[in-house]
Amino acid sequence: MNEKLLSIAEQFAIEGKVAAINALGEGFINDTYVVETEGDAPNYILQRKNHIVFPDVPGMMDNILAVTEHIKRKVADPMRETLTVVPAKDGKLYVQDGENFWAVCIFIPDTATYDRADKPELAYQGGVGIGRFQALLADFDKPLNETIKGFHNIRWRFQQWDATIAADPVGRVKDLQEEIAWVESRRKEMLDFWSLVEDGTIPTHVTHNDTKISNILFDKPTGKVLCAIDLDTVMSSTSLNDFGDAIRSYTNTGAEDDKCLENVEMSIDMFRAYAEGYLSEQLSTMSESELEWLAFAGRYITFEQVLRFLMDYIDGDKYYKIAYPDHNLVRTRAQYKLLQSMERQYPEMQAVIREIQNS
Ligand code: GN1
Ligand code: MG
């Protein structure tokens, strides 16, 4: 067993003797481990939080605790229907080790996660999961810390973008004129959408902000959705972003970083299924303006992801973990293909929302 990890794990208020610590999954940002314990004690998730991405880990953990405690008061099975934060033995919600911050929550057994939706029922359940998450938090009234500035604010992203292009720190801009034009040609329509959030036409709520399929836990015995995990980016934003980010993920017939662009299309069947699930929890409380822009949110977040992957590539791959040198460029191209597919099918996407509204 890795002694370093063991010594970190033992600084948390965990039950039982640690039997093994194994790496889990492939998050783009944090490093995640499963801590197995002996006997009947629960297992745990141990995470090294990326402090470059999250400058205020204590503030982030305060958000996560507040939100999970709120959810726990409302659900039938509080140990399964949201995460349970495990504090350190000194009472803090994290352990600091040099520049690294670590946090622990209880591992929820008999669950499944997926990287891709292969059937509409899964997309439907995913939609129910985020719709319910937002509904449970609709009356949450404490202020949340802004863990990442302007996370889904495209005006702020364009400021970062302009600065990155001007700096061109690794000299990649000259070879990316075509890709840069993909972003520039959509600048106005994206800013126009965001101005509706800025002027209050589209309201803000407590949102998850990272709703890709792999951040949702499903109950293995029933196949039903259990809860949203990876609560690092819980903040106040528009609900539309949670819908849009999920659409970016559940409807993609290929992988987020597919090298074969022919694999990548938006599946309207998955779109319908996700939207039906989401609106089964949300329709009655959504405003007219939210419903009007719901389908567009898929385009908005997919566009944002094109911009963020390309910006990180131009910046020399500092934000996202990469598996090979051009990974961020491959991701950019695959997300752009998905964006084009959504743009083509936008009238159908809007029709689906209207049908669900009227049914
Ligand atoms: C990151 O942390 P993870 O892997 O769930 C990123 C999301 C991106 C996603 C792309 C804090 O999510 O915003 O959409 O990668 N999270 C952060 O897959 O930047
Ligand atoms: Mg994350």
Coordinates of C-alpha atoms and ligand atoms in Angstrom, one line a residue:
M1 CA 0.0 0.0 0.0
N2 CA 1.2 3.5 -0.8
E3 CA 2.4 4.8 2.6
K4 CA 1.8 8.4 1.7
L5 CA -1.8 7.8 0.8
L6 CA -2.3 5.7 3.9
S7 CA -1.0 8.5 6.2
I8 CA -3.3 11.0 4.5
A9 CA -6.3 8.7 4.8
E10 CA -5.6 8.1 8.5
Q11 CA -5.8 11.8 9.2
F12 CA -9.6 11.6 8.5
A13 CA -12.3 10.4 10.9
I14 CA -12.8 7.1 9.1
E15 CA -14.0 3.9 10.8
G16 CA -12.1 0.6 10.5
K17 CA -8.5 -0.3 9.6
V18 CA -7.4 0.5 6.1
A19 CA -6.9 -2.6 4.0
A20 CA -6.1 -1.2 0.5
I21 CA -6.1 2.1 -1.4
N22 CA -6.6 2.0 -5.1
A23 CA -6.8 4.6 -7.8
L24 CA -10.3 5.1 -9.3
G25 CA -11.6 6.5 -12.6
E26 CA -10.1 9.1 -14.7
G27 CA -11.3 12.5 -13.7
F28 CA -9.8 15.4 -15.7
I29 CA -9.0 17.5 -12.6
N30 CA -8.6 15.6 -9.3
D31 CA -6.9 12.4 -8.3
T32 CA -9.4 9.9 -6.8
Y33 CA -8.8 6.8 -4.7
V34 CA -11.0 4.2 -3.0
V35 CA -10.0 3.4 0.5
E36 CA -11.0 -0.1 1.5
T37 CA -11.4 -0.9 5.1
E38 CA -11.5 -4.2 7.0
G39 CA -14.7 -5.8 8.4
D40 CA -18.0 -4.0 8.4
A41 CA -16.7 -0.4 8.2
P42 CA -17.6 1.6 5.1
N43 CA -15.2 2.2 2.3
Y44 CA -14.3 5.7 1.4
I45 CA -13.4 8.0 -1.5
L46 CA -10.2 9.9 -1.0
Q47 CA -9.5 12.8 -3.4
R48 CA -6.6 15.1 -4.0
K49 CA -8.3 18.3 -5.0
N50 CA -6.5 20.1 -7.7
H51 CA -5.6 23.4 -6.1
I52 CA -4.6 25.1 -9.3
V53 CA -8.2 24.6 -10.6
F54 CA -9.7 25.2 -7.2
P55 CA -7.9 28.0 -5.4
D56 CA -10.2 27.9 -2.3
V57 CA -10.6 24.2 -1.3
P58 CA -11.9 25.1 2.2
G59 CA -14.6 27.2 0.6
M60 CA -15.4 24.4 -1.8
M61 CA -15.8 21.9 1.0
D62 CA -18.0 24.3 3.0
N63 CA -20.3 24.4 -0.1
I64 CA -20.3 20.6 -0.4
L65 CA -21.1 20.1 3.3
A66 CA -23.9 22.7 3.2
V67 CA -25.5 21.3 0.1
T68 CA -25.3 17.6 1.1
E69 CA -26.7 18.4 4.6
H70 CA -29.6 20.2 3.0
I71 CA -30.3 17.2 0.7
K72 CA -30.0 14.7 3.6
R73 CA -32.8 16.4 5.5
K74 CA -35.2 15.8 2.6
V75 CA -34.6 12.3 1.1
A76 CA -35.7 8.9 2.2
D77 CA -32.2 7.4 2.3
P78 CA -29.7 10.1 3.3
M79 CA -26.7 7.7 3.1
R80 CA -27.4 6.8 -0.5
E81 CA -29.2 9.8 -2.1
T82 CA -26.3 12.2 -1.6
L83 CA -22.6 12.2 -0.6
T84 CA -21.5 12.1 3.0
V85 CA -18.5 14.3 3.7
V86 CA -16.1 12.8 6.3
P87 CA -14.1 15.4 8.2
A88 CA -10.5 15.2 9.3
K89 CA -9.8 14.2 12.9
D90 CA -9.1 17.9 13.6
G91 CA -12.6 18.8 12.5
K92 CA -11.6 20.5 9.3
L93 CA -13.3 19.3 6.1
Y94 CA -9.9 18.7 4.4
V95 CA -6.3 17.7 5.1
Q96 CA -3.6 20.0 3.8
D97 CA -0.3 18.4 2.9
G98 CA 2.1 21.0 1.5
E99 CA 0.3 22.6 -1.5
N100 CA -2.1 19.7 -1.8
F101 CA -5.6 19.5 -0.3
W102 CA -7.3 16.2 0.3
A103 CA -10.9 15.4 1.1
V104 CA -12.9 12.2 1.9
C105 CA -16.5 11.1 1.6
I106 CA -18.2 7.7 2.1
F107 CA -18.1 5.3 -0.8
I108 CA -21.7 4.3 -1.7
P109 CA -21.9 0.6 -2.4
D110 CA -24.0 -1.3 -5.0
T111 CA -23.8 1.5 -7.5
A112 CA -22.7 2.0 -11.1
T113 CA -21.3 4.9 -13.1
Y114 CA -21.1 5.2 -16.9
D115 CA -19.0 7.0 -19.4
R116 CA -21.6 6.9 -22.1
A117 CA -25.3 6.5 -22.4
D118 CA -26.0 3.4 -24.5
K119 CA -29.8 3.4 -24.0
P120 CA -32.5 6.0 -23.6
E121 CA -33.5 4.7 -20.1
L122 CA -30.1 5.6 -18.8
A123 CA -30.4 9.1 -20.2
Y124 CA -33.9 9.4 -18.8
Q125 CA -32.6 8.4 -15.3
G126 CA -29.8 10.9 -15.6
G127 CA -32.2 13.6 -16.4
V128 CA -34.3 12.7 -13.4
G129 CA -31.2 12.8 -11.3
I130 CA -30.2 16.4 -12.1
G131 CA -33.8 17.5 -12.2
R132 CA -34.3 16.2 -8.6
F133 CA -30.9 17.6 -7.5
Q134 CA -32.0 21.0 -8.5
A135 CA -35.5 20.5 -7.0
L136 CA -34.0 19.4 -3.7
L137 CA -31.9 22.6 -3.6
A138 CA -34.6 25.0 -4.8
D139 CA -35.1 26.3 -1.3
F140 CA -31.4 26.4 -0.3
D141 CA -30.9 29.9 0.8
K142 CA -27.4 30.3 2.1
P143 CA -24.8 32.0 -0.1
L144 CA -22.4 29.6 -1.8
N145 CA -18.7 30.4 -2.4
E146 CA -17.8 30.9 -6.1
T147 CA -15.3 28.0 -6.3
I148 CA -14.2 28.8 -9.8
K149 CA -14.7 32.4 -11.1
G150 CA -17.1 32.7 -14.0
F151 CA -17.2 29.0 -14.5
H152 CA -20.0 28.9 -17.1
N153 CA -19.9 32.6 -17.8
I154 CA -19.0 32.9 -21.5
R155 CA -18.2 36.6 -21.1
W156 CA -15.5 35.8 -18.6
R157 CA -14.4 32.8 -20.8
F158 CA -13.9 35.1 -23.7
Q159 CA -11.8 37.4 -21.6
Q160 CA -9.6 34.5 -20.7
W161 CA -9.6 33.4 -24.4
D162 CA -8.5 36.8 -25.6
A163 CA -5.7 37.0 -23.1
T164 CA -4.5 33.4 -24.0
I165 CA -4.5 34.1 -27.7
A166 CA -2.6 37.4 -27.2
A167 CA 0.0 35.6 -24.9
D168 CA 0.3 32.5 -27.2
P169 CA 2.7 31.1 -24.6
V170 CA 3.8 28.0 -26.6
G171 CA 3.4 29.4 -30.1
R172 CA 0.4 27.3 -31.2
V173 CA -1.8 30.1 -32.4
K174 CA -0.3 30.2 -35.9
D175 CA -1.4 26.7 -36.7
L176 CA -4.9 27.0 -35.3
Q177 CA -6.5 29.6 -37.5
E178 CA -9.4 27.3 -38.6
E179 CA -10.2 26.2 -35.0
I180 CA -9.9 29.7 -33.7
A181 CA -12.5 30.8 -36.3
W182 CA -14.9 28.2 -35.0
V183 CA -14.9 30.0 -31.7
E184 CA -14.9 33.6 -33.1
S185 CA -17.8 33.0 -35.5
R186 CA -20.1 32.1 -32.5
R187 CA -18.9 34.8 -30.1
K188 CA -21.9 37.1 -30.6
E189 CA -24.7 34.5 -30.3
M190 CA -23.1 33.1 -27.2
L191 CA -22.7 36.5 -25.5
D192 CA -26.3 37.4 -26.5
F193 CA -27.6 34.3 -24.8
W194 CA -25.5 35.0 -21.7
S195 CA -26.8 38.6 -21.5
L196 CA -30.2 37.1 -20.8
V197 CA -28.7 35.6 -17.6
E198 CA -27.0 38.8 -16.7
D199 CA -30.1 40.9 -17.1
G200 CA -32.2 38.4 -15.1
T201 CA -34.5 37.2 -18.0
I202 CA -33.1 33.8 -17.2
P203 CA -33.0 33.2 -13.4
T204 CA -30.2 31.7 -11.4
H205 CA -30.5 28.8 -8.9
V206 CA -28.2 26.4 -7.0
T207 CA -26.7 24.2 -9.7
H208 CA -24.2 21.4 -10.0
N209 CA -22.3 22.7 -13.0
D210 CA -20.5 19.5 -14.0
T211 CA -23.3 17.1 -15.0
K212 CA -21.6 14.8 -17.5
I213 CA -22.8 11.2 -17.2
S214 CA -19.8 10.0 -15.2
N215 CA -20.7 12.4 -12.4
I216 CA -24.0 10.6 -11.7
L217 CA -24.4 7.5 -9.5
F218 CA -26.9 4.8 -10.4
D219 CA -28.4 2.2 -8.1
K220 CA -27.1 -1.2 -9.3
P221 CA -30.1 -3.4 -8.1
T222 CA -32.8 -1.1 -9.7
G223 CA -30.9 0.8 -12.4
K224 CA -32.6 4.0 -11.1
V225 CA -30.6 7.2 -10.5
L226 CA -29.3 7.6 -7.0
C227 CA -27.5 11.0 -6.9
A228 CA -25.1 13.5 -8.4
I229 CA -21.5 13.2 -7.3
D230 CA -18.5 15.4 -7.9
L231 CA -20.0 18.4 -6.1
D232 CA -16.8 20.5 -6.4
T233 CA -18.5 23.0 -8.7
V234 CA -21.8 23.4 -6.9
M235 CA -22.5 27.1 -7.1
S236 CA -25.2 29.5 -8.2
S237 CA -25.8 29.6 -12.0
T238 CA -28.6 29.0 -14.4
S239 CA -30.3 25.5 -14.4
L240 CA -29.9 25.6 -18.1
N241 CA -26.2 25.0 -17.8
D242 CA -26.8 21.7 -15.9
F243 CA -29.1 20.6 -18.6
G244 CA -26.8 21.7 -21.4
D245 CA -23.7 20.0 -20.0
A246 CA -25.6 16.7 -19.6
I247 CA -26.9 17.0 -23.2
R248 CA -23.3 17.4 -24.3
S249 CA -22.5 14.2 -22.6
Y250 CA -25.5 11.9 -22.8
T251 CA -26.4 12.6 -26.5
N252 CA -22.9 12.1 -27.9
T253 CA -22.8 8.9 -30.0
G254 CA -19.0 9.0 -29.8
A255 CA -16.5 9.8 -27.1
E256 CA -15.7 13.2 -25.8
D257 CA -12.2 12.8 -27.3
D258 CA -13.1 10.7 -30.2
K259 CA -10.4 10.7 -32.9
C260 CA -12.9 9.3 -35.4
L261 CA -15.2 12.3 -36.0
E262 CA -17.7 10.0 -37.8
N263 CA -18.5 8.5 -34.5
V264 CA -19.6 11.8 -33.1
E265 CA -23.2 13.0 -33.6
M266 CA -26.0 14.3 -31.3
S267 CA -28.6 11.5 -30.8
I268 CA -32.0 13.1 -30.8
D269 CA -33.4 10.0 -29.1
M270 CA -31.0 10.5 -26.2
F271 CA -31.9 14.1 -26.2
R272 CA -35.6 13.3 -25.9
A273 CA -35.0 10.7 -23.1
Y274 CA -32.8 13.1 -21.1
A275 CA -35.3 16.0 -21.5
E276 CA -38.2 13.8 -20.5
G277 CA -36.4 12.7 -17.3
Y278 CA -35.3 16.2 -16.5
L279 CA -38.6 17.9 -17.1
S280 CA -40.5 15.2 -15.1
E281 CA -38.9 16.9 -12.1
Q282 CA -38.6 20.5 -13.3
L283 CA -41.4 21.4 -15.8
S284 CA -43.8 22.7 -13.2
T285 CA -41.2 25.2 -11.7
M286 CA -39.5 26.4 -14.8
S287 CA -40.1 29.8 -16.3
E288 CA -41.1 30.5 -19.8
S289 CA -37.7 31.9 -20.6
E290 CA -35.9 28.9 -19.2
L291 CA -38.1 26.5 -21.3
E292 CA -37.5 28.7 -24.4
W293 CA -33.7 28.5 -24.1
L294 CA -33.4 24.9 -22.7
A295 CA -32.4 23.3 -26.0
F296 CA -30.0 26.1 -26.8
A297 CA -28.2 25.3 -23.5
G298 CA -26.8 22.1 -25.1
R299 CA -25.2 24.3 -27.8
Y300 CA -24.0 26.8 -25.3
I301 CA -22.1 24.4 -23.0
T302 CA -20.8 22.3 -26.0
F303 CA -19.5 25.6 -27.4
E304 CA -18.0 26.5 -24.1
Q305 CA -16.2 23.2 -24.0
V306 CA -14.8 23.7 -27.5
L307 CA -13.4 27.1 -26.3
R308 CA -12.1 25.6 -23.0
F309 CA -10.3 22.7 -24.6
L310 CA -8.8 24.8 -27.4
M311 CA -7.8 27.6 -24.9
D312 CA -6.0 25.0 -22.8
Y313 CA -4.2 23.6 -25.8
I314 CA -3.1 27.1 -26.8
D315 CA -2.1 27.7 -23.2
G316 CA 0.2 24.6 -23.2
D317 CA -2.1 22.1 -21.5
K318 CA -2.1 23.5 -18.0
Y319 CA -5.7 22.8 -16.9
Y320 CA -7.0 19.5 -18.1
K321 CA -5.0 16.3 -17.6
I322 CA -3.9 15.0 -21.0
A323 CA -3.0 11.4 -22.0
Y324 CA -1.0 12.4 -25.1
P325 CA 0.4 15.6 -26.6
D326 CA -2.5 16.7 -28.9
H327 CA -5.2 15.4 -26.6
N328 CA -6.8 18.8 -26.0
L329 CA -6.9 19.5 -29.8
V330 CA -8.5 16.1 -30.4
R331 CA -11.1 17.0 -27.7
T332 CA -11.7 20.4 -29.3
R333 CA -12.3 18.8 -32.7
A334 CA -14.7 16.1 -31.3
Q335 CA -16.6 18.7 -29.3
Y336 CA -16.9 20.9 -32.4
K337 CA -18.3 18.1 -34.4
L338 CA -20.9 17.6 -31.7
L339 CA -21.7 21.3 -31.7
Q340 CA -22.3 21.2 -35.4
S341 CA -24.5 18.2 -35.1
M342 CA -26.6 20.1 -32.5
E343 CA -26.8 23.2 -34.6
R344 CA -28.1 21.1 -37.5
Q345 CA -30.7 19.4 -35.3
Y346 CA -31.7 22.5 -33.3
P347 CA -35.2 22.8 -34.7
E348 CA -35.9 19.1 -33.8
M349 CA -34.4 19.7 -30.3
Q350 CA -36.8 22.7 -29.8
A351 CA -39.7 20.7 -31.1
V352 CA -39.0 17.9 -28.6
I353 CA -39.1 20.4 -25.7
R354 CA -42.4 21.8 -26.9
E355 CA -43.9 18.4 -27.3
I356 CA -42.9 17.5 -23.7
Q357 CA -44.3 20.8 -22.5
N358 CA -47.6 20.1 -24.2
S359 CA -48.0 16.5 -23.3
Ligands
GN1_1 C1 -13.9 18.4 -15.9 O1 -13.8 17.1 -13.0 P1 -14.5 16.4 -14.2 O2 -13.6 15.5 -14.9 O3 -15.8 15.9 -13.8 C2 -14.3 19.9 -15.8 C3 -15.7 20.1 -16.5 C4 -15.6 19.7 -17.9 C5 -15.2 18.2 -18.0 C6 -15.0 17.8 -19.4 C7 -13.9 21.7 -12.6 O4 -14.9 17.6 -15.2 O5 -16.0 21.5 -16.4 O6 -16.8 19.8 -18.6 O7 -13.9 18.0 -17.3 N1 -14.4 20.3 -14.4 C8 -13.8 21.4 -14.0 O8 -15.0 16.4 -19.4 O9 -13.2 22.2 -14.8
MG2 MG -15.0 17.5 -11.5

